[in-house]
Short mmCIF file of C-alpha atoms in Angstrom, two decimals:
data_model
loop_
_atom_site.label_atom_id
_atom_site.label_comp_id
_atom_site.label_asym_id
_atom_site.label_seq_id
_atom_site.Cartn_x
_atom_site.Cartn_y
_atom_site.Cartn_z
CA UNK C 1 -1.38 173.19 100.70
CA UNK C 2 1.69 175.05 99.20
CA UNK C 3 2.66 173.83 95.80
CA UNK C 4 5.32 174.85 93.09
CA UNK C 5 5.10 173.09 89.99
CA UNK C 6 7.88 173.85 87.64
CA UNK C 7 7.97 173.15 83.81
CA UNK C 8 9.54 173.97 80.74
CA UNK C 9 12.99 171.87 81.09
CA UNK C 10 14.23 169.61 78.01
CA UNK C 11 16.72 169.15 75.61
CA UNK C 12 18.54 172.44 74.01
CA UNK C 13 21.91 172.60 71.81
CA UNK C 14 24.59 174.88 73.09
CA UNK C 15 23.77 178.78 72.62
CA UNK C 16 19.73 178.38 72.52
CA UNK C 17 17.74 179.60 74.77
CA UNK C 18 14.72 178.21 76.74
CA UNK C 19 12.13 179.37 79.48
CA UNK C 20 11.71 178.02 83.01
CA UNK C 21 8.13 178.43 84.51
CA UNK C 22 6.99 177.86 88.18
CA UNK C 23 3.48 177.95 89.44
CA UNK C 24 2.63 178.18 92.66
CA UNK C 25 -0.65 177.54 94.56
CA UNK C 26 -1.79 177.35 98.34
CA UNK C 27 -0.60 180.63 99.44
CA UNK C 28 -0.33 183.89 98.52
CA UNK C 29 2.06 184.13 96.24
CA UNK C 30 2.56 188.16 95.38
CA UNK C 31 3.74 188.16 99.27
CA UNK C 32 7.34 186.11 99.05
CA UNK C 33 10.74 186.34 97.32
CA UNK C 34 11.42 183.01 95.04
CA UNK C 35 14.26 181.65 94.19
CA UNK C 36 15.46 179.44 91.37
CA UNK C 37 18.57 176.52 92.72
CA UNK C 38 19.63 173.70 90.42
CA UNK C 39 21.51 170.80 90.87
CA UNK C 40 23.96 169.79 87.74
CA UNK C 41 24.08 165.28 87.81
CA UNK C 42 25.22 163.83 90.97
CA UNK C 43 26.45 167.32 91.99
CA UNK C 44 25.36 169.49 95.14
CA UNK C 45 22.96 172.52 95.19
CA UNK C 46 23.77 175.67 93.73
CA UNK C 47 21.56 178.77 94.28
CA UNK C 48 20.90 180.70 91.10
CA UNK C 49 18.61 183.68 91.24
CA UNK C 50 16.11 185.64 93.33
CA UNK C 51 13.10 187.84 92.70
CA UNK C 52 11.48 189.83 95.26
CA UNK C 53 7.85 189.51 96.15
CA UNK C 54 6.89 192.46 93.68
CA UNK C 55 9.49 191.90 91.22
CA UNK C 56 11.41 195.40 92.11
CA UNK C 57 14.59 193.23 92.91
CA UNK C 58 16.56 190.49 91.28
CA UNK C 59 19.98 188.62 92.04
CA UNK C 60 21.60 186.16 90.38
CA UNK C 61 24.89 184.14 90.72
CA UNK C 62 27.76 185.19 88.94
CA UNK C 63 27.43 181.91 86.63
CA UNK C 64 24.25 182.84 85.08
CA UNK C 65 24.45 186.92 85.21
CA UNK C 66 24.07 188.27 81.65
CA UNK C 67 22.64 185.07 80.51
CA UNK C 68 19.67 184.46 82.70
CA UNK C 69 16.90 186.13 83.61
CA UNK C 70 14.09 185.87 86.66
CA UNK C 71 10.70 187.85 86.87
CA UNK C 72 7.12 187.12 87.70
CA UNK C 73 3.67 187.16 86.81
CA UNK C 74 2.06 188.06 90.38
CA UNK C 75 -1.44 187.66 88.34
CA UNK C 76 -0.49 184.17 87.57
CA UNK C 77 1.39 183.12 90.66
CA UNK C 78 4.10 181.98 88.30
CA UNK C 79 7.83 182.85 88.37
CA UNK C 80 10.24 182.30 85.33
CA UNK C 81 13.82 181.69 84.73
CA UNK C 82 14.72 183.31 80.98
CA UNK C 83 18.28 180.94 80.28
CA UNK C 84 19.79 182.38 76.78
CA UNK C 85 22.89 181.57 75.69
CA UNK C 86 23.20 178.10 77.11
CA UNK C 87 26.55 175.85 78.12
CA UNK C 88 27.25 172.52 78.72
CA UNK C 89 27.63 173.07 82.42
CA UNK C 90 23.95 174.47 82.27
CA UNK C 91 22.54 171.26 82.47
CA UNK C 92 20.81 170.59 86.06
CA UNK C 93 17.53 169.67 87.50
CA UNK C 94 16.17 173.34 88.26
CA UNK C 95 13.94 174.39 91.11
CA UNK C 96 12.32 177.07 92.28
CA UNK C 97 11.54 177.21 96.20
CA UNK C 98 9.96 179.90 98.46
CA UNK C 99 11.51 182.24 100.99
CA UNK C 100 9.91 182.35 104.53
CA UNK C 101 10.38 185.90 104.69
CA UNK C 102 12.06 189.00 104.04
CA UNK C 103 14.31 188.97 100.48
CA UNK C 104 17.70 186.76 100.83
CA UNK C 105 17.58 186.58 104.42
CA UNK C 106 15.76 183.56 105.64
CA UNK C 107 15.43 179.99 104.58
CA UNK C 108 13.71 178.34 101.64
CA UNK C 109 10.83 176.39 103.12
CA UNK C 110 8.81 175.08 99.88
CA UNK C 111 10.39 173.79 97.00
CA UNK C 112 9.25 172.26 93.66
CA UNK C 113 9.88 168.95 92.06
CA UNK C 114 12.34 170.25 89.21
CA UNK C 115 12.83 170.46 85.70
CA UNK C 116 15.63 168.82 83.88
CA UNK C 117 17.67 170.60 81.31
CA UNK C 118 20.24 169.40 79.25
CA UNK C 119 21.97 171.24 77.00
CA UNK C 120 23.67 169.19 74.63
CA UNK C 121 24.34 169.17 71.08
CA UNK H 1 31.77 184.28 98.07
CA UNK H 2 31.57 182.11 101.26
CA UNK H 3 32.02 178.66 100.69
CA UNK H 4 30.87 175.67 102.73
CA UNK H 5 32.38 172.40 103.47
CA UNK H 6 30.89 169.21 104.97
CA UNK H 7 32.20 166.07 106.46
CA UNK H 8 31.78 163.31 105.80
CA UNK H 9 30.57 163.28 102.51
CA UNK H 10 29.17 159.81 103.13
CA UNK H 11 28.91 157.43 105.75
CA UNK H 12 27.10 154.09 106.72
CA UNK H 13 25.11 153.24 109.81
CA UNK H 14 22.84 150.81 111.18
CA UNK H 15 19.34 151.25 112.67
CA UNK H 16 19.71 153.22 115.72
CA UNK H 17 23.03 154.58 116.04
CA UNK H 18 23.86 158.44 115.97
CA UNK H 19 24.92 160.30 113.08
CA UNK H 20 26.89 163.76 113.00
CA UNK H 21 27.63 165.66 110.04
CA UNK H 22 29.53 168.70 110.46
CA UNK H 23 29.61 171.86 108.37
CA UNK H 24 32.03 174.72 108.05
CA UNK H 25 31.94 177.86 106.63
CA UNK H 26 34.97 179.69 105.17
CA UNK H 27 33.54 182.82 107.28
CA UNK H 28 31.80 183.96 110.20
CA UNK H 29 27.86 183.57 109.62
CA UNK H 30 26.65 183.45 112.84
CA UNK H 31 23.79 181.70 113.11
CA UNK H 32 22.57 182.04 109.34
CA UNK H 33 22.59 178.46 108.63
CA UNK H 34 20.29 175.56 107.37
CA UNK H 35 20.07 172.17 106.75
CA UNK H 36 18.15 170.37 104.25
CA UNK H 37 17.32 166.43 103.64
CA UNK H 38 17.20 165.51 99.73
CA UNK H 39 15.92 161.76 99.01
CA UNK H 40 16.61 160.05 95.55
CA UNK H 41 15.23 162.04 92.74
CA UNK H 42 13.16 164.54 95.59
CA UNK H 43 13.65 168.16 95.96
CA UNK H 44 15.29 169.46 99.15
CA UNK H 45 13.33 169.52 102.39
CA UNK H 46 13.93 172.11 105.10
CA UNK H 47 14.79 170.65 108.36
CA UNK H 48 16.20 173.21 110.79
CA UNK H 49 16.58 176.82 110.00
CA UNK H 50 18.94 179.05 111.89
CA UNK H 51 21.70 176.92 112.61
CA UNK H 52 18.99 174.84 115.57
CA UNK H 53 15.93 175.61 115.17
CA UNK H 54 13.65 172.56 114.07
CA UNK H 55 11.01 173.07 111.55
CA UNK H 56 7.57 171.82 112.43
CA UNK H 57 6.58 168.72 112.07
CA UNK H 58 10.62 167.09 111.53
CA UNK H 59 11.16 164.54 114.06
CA UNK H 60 12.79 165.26 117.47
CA UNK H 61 15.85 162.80 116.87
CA UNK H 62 17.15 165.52 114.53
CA UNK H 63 18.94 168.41 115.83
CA UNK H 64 21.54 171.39 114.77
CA UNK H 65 24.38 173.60 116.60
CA UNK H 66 26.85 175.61 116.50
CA UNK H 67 27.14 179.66 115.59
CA UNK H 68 30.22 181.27 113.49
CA UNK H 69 32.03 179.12 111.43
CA UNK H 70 31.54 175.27 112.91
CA UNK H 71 27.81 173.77 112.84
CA UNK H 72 26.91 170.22 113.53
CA UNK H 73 24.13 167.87 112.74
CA UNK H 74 23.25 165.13 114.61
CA UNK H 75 20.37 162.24 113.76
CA UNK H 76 19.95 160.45 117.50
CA UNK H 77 18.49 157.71 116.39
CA UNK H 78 19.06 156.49 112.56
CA UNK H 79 15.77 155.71 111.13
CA UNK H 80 15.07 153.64 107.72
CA UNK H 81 13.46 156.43 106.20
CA UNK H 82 16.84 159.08 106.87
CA UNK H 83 18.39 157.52 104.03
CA UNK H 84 19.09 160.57 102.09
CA UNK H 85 21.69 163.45 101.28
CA UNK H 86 21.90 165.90 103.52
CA UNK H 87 23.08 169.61 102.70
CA UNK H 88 24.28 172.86 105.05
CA UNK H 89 23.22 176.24 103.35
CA UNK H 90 24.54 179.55 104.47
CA UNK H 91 21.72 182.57 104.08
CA UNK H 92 24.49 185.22 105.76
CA UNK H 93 23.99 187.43 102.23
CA UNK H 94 24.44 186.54 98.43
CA UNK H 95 24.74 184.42 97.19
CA UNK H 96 23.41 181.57 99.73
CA UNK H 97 25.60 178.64 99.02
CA UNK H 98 24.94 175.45 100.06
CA UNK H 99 27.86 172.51 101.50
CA UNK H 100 28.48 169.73 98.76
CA UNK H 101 26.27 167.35 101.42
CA UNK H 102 26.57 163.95 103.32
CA UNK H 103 25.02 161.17 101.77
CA UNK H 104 23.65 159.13 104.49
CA UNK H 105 22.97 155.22 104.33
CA UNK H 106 22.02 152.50 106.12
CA UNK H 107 24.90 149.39 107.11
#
C-alpha cells in the first residue's frame, strides 16, 4: 500500500535552517510529482512546493521562494524540503502528498502524517 | 493568486441530517476543484476530485457540484465518523490554494 513517511521536523531558533525528508513506499515513486503543504496551528492548508517526477521542475509559493528548497532522491524514493532562513510564521505541521498525475494539474491523492516544526527562539 | 472562501466555517448537526458546505473561488476554475476531509491530528484525505467526482472507496452520502466560481458539498446523511474539517482546493494552476475549511460536528 502507498505510504509517505515524513521526518526531520523539531525545534529551530529563528534564521537556522533544517531538512524535511519524505519516504515513500508502495508505488513507484520516480513516476509522480510531490508536493510539500503545511498547516501553521489551528490554521488551514497552505500548499508550499512541487517537484516533478524527475526532478527537472520545481515551484514553490511565494512565502518560501529564496528560502526553501525541494528535490529528490528517485534512488531512495525520498523527497526533501531544504527550509534556511527560518521565521516565526514557519512553524506548521508539514506534509508531503502525491499527485495523481501530470505536474500541478490534478489532485493530491496520498498524503503523509506530518512533521512539526517550530521555529522559536 | 486565486483565493478560496468557504461557508460556514463551522456548523453543528445531529445524526442524519444533511450538511452543505459551499466554496467559492475569487475566479473562474472550472471544474478544477477538490475537497478533502482532515480528522483531529490526521493528514488530509481526498474525497472528490474535479469538482464531483467521488474517489473510490468514499461513501455514497458524500457528493460535490458546481463548475466556475460556486461549488457545493453536501454529506446526505451525517454519520458519527464525518466529524472532521473539511477543505475546498483549487488545482486551476499555481499555486493550488486550498479554502480556510468547515469544521463539521455533531449536535
Amino acid at each position: 500500500q502507498v505510504q509517505l513517511v515524513e521526518s526531520g521536523g523539531g525545534v529551530v531558533q529563528p534564521g537556522r535552517s533544517l531538512r524535511l525528508s519524505c519516504a515513500a513506499s508502495g508505488f513507484t515513486f520516480s513516476t509522480y510529482s510531490m508536493h510539500w503543504v503545511r498547516q501553521a496551528p489551528g490554521k488551514g492548508l497552505e500548499w508550499v512546493a512541487v517537484i516533478s517526477y524527475d526532478g527537472s521542475d520545481k515551484y514553490y509559493a511565494d512565502s518560501v521562494k529564496g528560502r526553501f528548497t525541494i528535490f529528490r532522491d528517485n534512488s531512495k524514493n525520498t523527497v526533501y524540503l531544504q527550509m534556511n532562513s527560518l521565521r516565526a510564521e514557519d512553524t506548521a505541521v508539514y506534509y508531503c502528498a502525491r499527485e495523481v498525475g501530470g505536474l500541478a494539474n490534478s489532485p493530491f491523492d496520498y498524503w503523509g502524517q506530518g512533521t512539526l516544526v517550530i521555529v522559536s527562539s | 493568486d486565486i483565493q478560496m472562501t468557504q461557508s460556514p466555517s463551522s456548523l453543528s448537526a445531529s445524526v442524519g441530517d444533511r450538511v452543505t458546505i459551499t466554496c467559492q473561488a475569487s475566479q473562474d476554475i472550472s471544474h478544477y476543484l477538490n475537497w478533502y476531509q482532515q480528522k483531529p491530528g490526521k493528514a488530509p484525505k481526498l474525497l472528490i476530485s474535479d469538482a464531483s467526482h467521488l474517489e473510490t472507496g468514499v461513501p455514497s452520502r458524500f457528493s460535490g457540484s458546481g463548475s466556475g466560481t460556486d461549488f457545493t458539498f453536501t454529506i446526505s446523511s451525517l454519520q458519527p465518523e464525518d466529524i472532521a474539517t473539511y477543505s475546498c482546493q483549487h488545482f486551476d494552476h499555481l499555486p493550488f490554494t486550498f479554502g480556510p475549511g468547515t469544521k463539521v460536528d455533531i449536535k
